[in-house]
XYZ file of N, CA and C in Angstrom:
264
model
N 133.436 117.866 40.774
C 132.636 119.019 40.454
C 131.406 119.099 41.353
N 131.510 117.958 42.132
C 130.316 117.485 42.919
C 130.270 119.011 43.954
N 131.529 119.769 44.689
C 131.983 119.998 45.441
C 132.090 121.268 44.628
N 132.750 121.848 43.654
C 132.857 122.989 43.149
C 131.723 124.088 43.766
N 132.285 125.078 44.440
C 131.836 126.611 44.584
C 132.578 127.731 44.170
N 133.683 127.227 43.432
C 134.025 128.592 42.674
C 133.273 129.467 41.623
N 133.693 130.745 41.530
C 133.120 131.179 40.517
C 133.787 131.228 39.335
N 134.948 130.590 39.066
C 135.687 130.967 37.695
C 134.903 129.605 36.551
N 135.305 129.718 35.456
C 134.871 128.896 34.553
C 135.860 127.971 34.789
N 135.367 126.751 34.399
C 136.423 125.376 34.765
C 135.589 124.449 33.284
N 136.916 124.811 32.689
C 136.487 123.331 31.673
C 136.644 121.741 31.844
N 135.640 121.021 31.052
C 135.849 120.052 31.387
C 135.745 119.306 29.817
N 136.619 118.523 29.760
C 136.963 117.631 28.513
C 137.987 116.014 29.126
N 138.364 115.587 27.576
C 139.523 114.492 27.868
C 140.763 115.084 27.991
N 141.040 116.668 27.118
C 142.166 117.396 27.114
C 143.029 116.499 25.954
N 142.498 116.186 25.044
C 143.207 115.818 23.768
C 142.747 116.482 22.588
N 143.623 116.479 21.543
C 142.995 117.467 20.440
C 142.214 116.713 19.888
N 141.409 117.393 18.928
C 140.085 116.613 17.921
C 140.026 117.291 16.921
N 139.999 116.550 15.751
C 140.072 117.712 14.145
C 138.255 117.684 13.955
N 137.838 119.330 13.182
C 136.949 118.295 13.336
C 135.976 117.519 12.309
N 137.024 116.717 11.528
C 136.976 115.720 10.588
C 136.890 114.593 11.696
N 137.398 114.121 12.700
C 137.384 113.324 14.097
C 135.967 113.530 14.560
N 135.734 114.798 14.960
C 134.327 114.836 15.302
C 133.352 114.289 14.840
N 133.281 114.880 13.489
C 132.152 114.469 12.392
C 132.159 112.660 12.115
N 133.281 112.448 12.208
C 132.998 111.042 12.095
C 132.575 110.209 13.642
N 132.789 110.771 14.564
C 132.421 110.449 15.823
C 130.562 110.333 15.815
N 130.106 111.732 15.691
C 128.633 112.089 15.727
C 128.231 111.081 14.509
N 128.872 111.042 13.428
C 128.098 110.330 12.166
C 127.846 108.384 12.868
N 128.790 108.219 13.328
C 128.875 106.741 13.593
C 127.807 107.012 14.895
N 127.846 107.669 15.771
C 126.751 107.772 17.406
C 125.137 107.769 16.377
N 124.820 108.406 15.379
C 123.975 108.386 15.155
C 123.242 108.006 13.542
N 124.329 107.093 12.951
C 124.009 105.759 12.462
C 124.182 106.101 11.122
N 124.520 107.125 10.750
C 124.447 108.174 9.129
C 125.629 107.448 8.557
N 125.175 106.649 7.294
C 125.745 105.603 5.893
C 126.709 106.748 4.919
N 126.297 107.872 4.935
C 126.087 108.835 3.953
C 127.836 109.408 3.970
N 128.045 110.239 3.437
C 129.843 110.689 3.133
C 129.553 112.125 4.017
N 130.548 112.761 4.170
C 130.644 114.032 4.819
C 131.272 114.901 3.630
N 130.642 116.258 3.212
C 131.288 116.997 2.204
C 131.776 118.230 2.963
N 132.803 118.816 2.129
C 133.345 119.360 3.236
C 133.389 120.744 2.319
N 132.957 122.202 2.789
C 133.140 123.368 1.707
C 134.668 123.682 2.160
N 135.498 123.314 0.806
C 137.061 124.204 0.950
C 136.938 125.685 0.601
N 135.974 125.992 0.576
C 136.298 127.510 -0.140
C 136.138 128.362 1.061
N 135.535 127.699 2.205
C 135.693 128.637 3.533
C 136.777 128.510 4.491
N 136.625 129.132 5.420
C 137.838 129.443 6.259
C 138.009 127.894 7.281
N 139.211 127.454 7.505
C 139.132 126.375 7.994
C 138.766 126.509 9.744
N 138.626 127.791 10.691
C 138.499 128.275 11.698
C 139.199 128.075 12.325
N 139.505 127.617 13.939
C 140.150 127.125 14.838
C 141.028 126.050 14.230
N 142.317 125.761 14.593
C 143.020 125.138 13.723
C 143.065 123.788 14.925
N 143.072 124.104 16.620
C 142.805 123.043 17.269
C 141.827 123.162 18.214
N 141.363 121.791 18.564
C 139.914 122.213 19.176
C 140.284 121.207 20.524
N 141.438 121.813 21.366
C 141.294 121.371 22.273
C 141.168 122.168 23.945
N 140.512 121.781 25.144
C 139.965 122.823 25.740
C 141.437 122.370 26.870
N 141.432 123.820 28.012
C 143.061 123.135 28.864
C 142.106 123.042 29.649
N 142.160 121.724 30.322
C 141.730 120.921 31.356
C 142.809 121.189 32.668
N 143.532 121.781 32.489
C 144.486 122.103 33.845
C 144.138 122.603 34.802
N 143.246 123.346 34.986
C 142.516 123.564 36.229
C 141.537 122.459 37.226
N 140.504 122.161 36.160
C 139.649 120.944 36.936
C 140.585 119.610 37.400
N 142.315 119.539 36.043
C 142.509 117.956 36.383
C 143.226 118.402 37.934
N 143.579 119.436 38.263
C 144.393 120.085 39.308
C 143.209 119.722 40.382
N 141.836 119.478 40.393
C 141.451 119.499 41.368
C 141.061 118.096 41.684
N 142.105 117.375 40.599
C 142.301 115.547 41.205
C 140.829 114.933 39.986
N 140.142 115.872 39.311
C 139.526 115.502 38.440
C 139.727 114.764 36.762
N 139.642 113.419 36.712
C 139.798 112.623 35.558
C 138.656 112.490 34.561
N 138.750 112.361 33.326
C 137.722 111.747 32.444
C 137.543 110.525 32.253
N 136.290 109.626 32.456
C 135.824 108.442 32.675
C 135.482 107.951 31.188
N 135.335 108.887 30.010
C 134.452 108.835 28.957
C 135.632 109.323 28.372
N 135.348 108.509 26.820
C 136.361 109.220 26.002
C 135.290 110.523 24.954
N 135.639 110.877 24.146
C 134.730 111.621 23.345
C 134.027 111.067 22.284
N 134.247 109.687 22.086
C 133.556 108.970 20.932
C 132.338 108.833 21.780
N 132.711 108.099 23.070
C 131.468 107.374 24.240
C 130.635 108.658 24.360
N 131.126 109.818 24.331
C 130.479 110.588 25.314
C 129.611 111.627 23.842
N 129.731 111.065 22.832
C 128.572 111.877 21.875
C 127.947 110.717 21.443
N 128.394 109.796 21.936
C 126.979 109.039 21.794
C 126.369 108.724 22.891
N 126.714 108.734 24.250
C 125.564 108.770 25.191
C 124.920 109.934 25.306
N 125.528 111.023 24.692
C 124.365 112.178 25.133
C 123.456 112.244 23.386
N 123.474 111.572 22.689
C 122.722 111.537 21.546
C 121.552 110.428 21.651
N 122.073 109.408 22.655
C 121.202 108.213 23.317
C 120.551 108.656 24.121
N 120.849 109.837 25.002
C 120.080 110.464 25.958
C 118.913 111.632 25.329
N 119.426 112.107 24.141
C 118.634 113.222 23.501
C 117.570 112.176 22.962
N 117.712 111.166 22.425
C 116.467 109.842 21.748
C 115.406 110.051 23.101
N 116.035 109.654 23.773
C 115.045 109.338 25.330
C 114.567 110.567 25.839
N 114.538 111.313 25.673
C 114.273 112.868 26.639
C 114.024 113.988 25.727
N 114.148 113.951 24.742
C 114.075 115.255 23.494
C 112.283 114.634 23.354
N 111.757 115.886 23.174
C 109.861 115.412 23.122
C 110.424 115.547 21.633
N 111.140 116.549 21.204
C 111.091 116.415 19.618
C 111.670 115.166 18.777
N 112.522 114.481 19.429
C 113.171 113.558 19.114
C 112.318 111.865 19.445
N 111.359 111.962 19.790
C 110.375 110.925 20.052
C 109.077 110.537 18.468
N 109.189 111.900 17.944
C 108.133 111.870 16.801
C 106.878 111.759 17.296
């Protein structure tokens, strides 16, 4: 992406699906929360998969180094360090 001058949108992910019951437990463990996750059934469950097509960027020989557990918690480790709000 170092190299990218196109103008189209190019996603970038691992290109695996994630529920996001997966998520929530991802972010809960990156940022240390003991507590249960409640979940409202009475709303719409939305997107049924939450995965992005990586077929373009992996086409341009581009891999993911980070899985998605690693990668919401280094940018939640990075928001500690750099967020003025997140300093107190």
């Amino acid at each position: 992406m170092e190299k990218y001058d196109g103008r189209e949108i190019v996603n970038v992910g691992v290109g695996e699906d994630s529920t996001i019951a997966e998520l929530a437990e991802n972010v809960k463990k990156a940022v240390g929360f003991l507590g249960g996750i409640r979940w409202d059934r009475s709303q719409p469950d939305g997107t049924p998969r939450k995965l992005l097509d990586v077929t373009k960027i992996r086409g341009m020989g581009w891999r993911p180094k980070v899985t998605t557990e690693d990668g919401i918690a280094s940018t939640y480790d990075w928001f500690l360090k750099n967020a003025p709000e997140a300093k107190g």
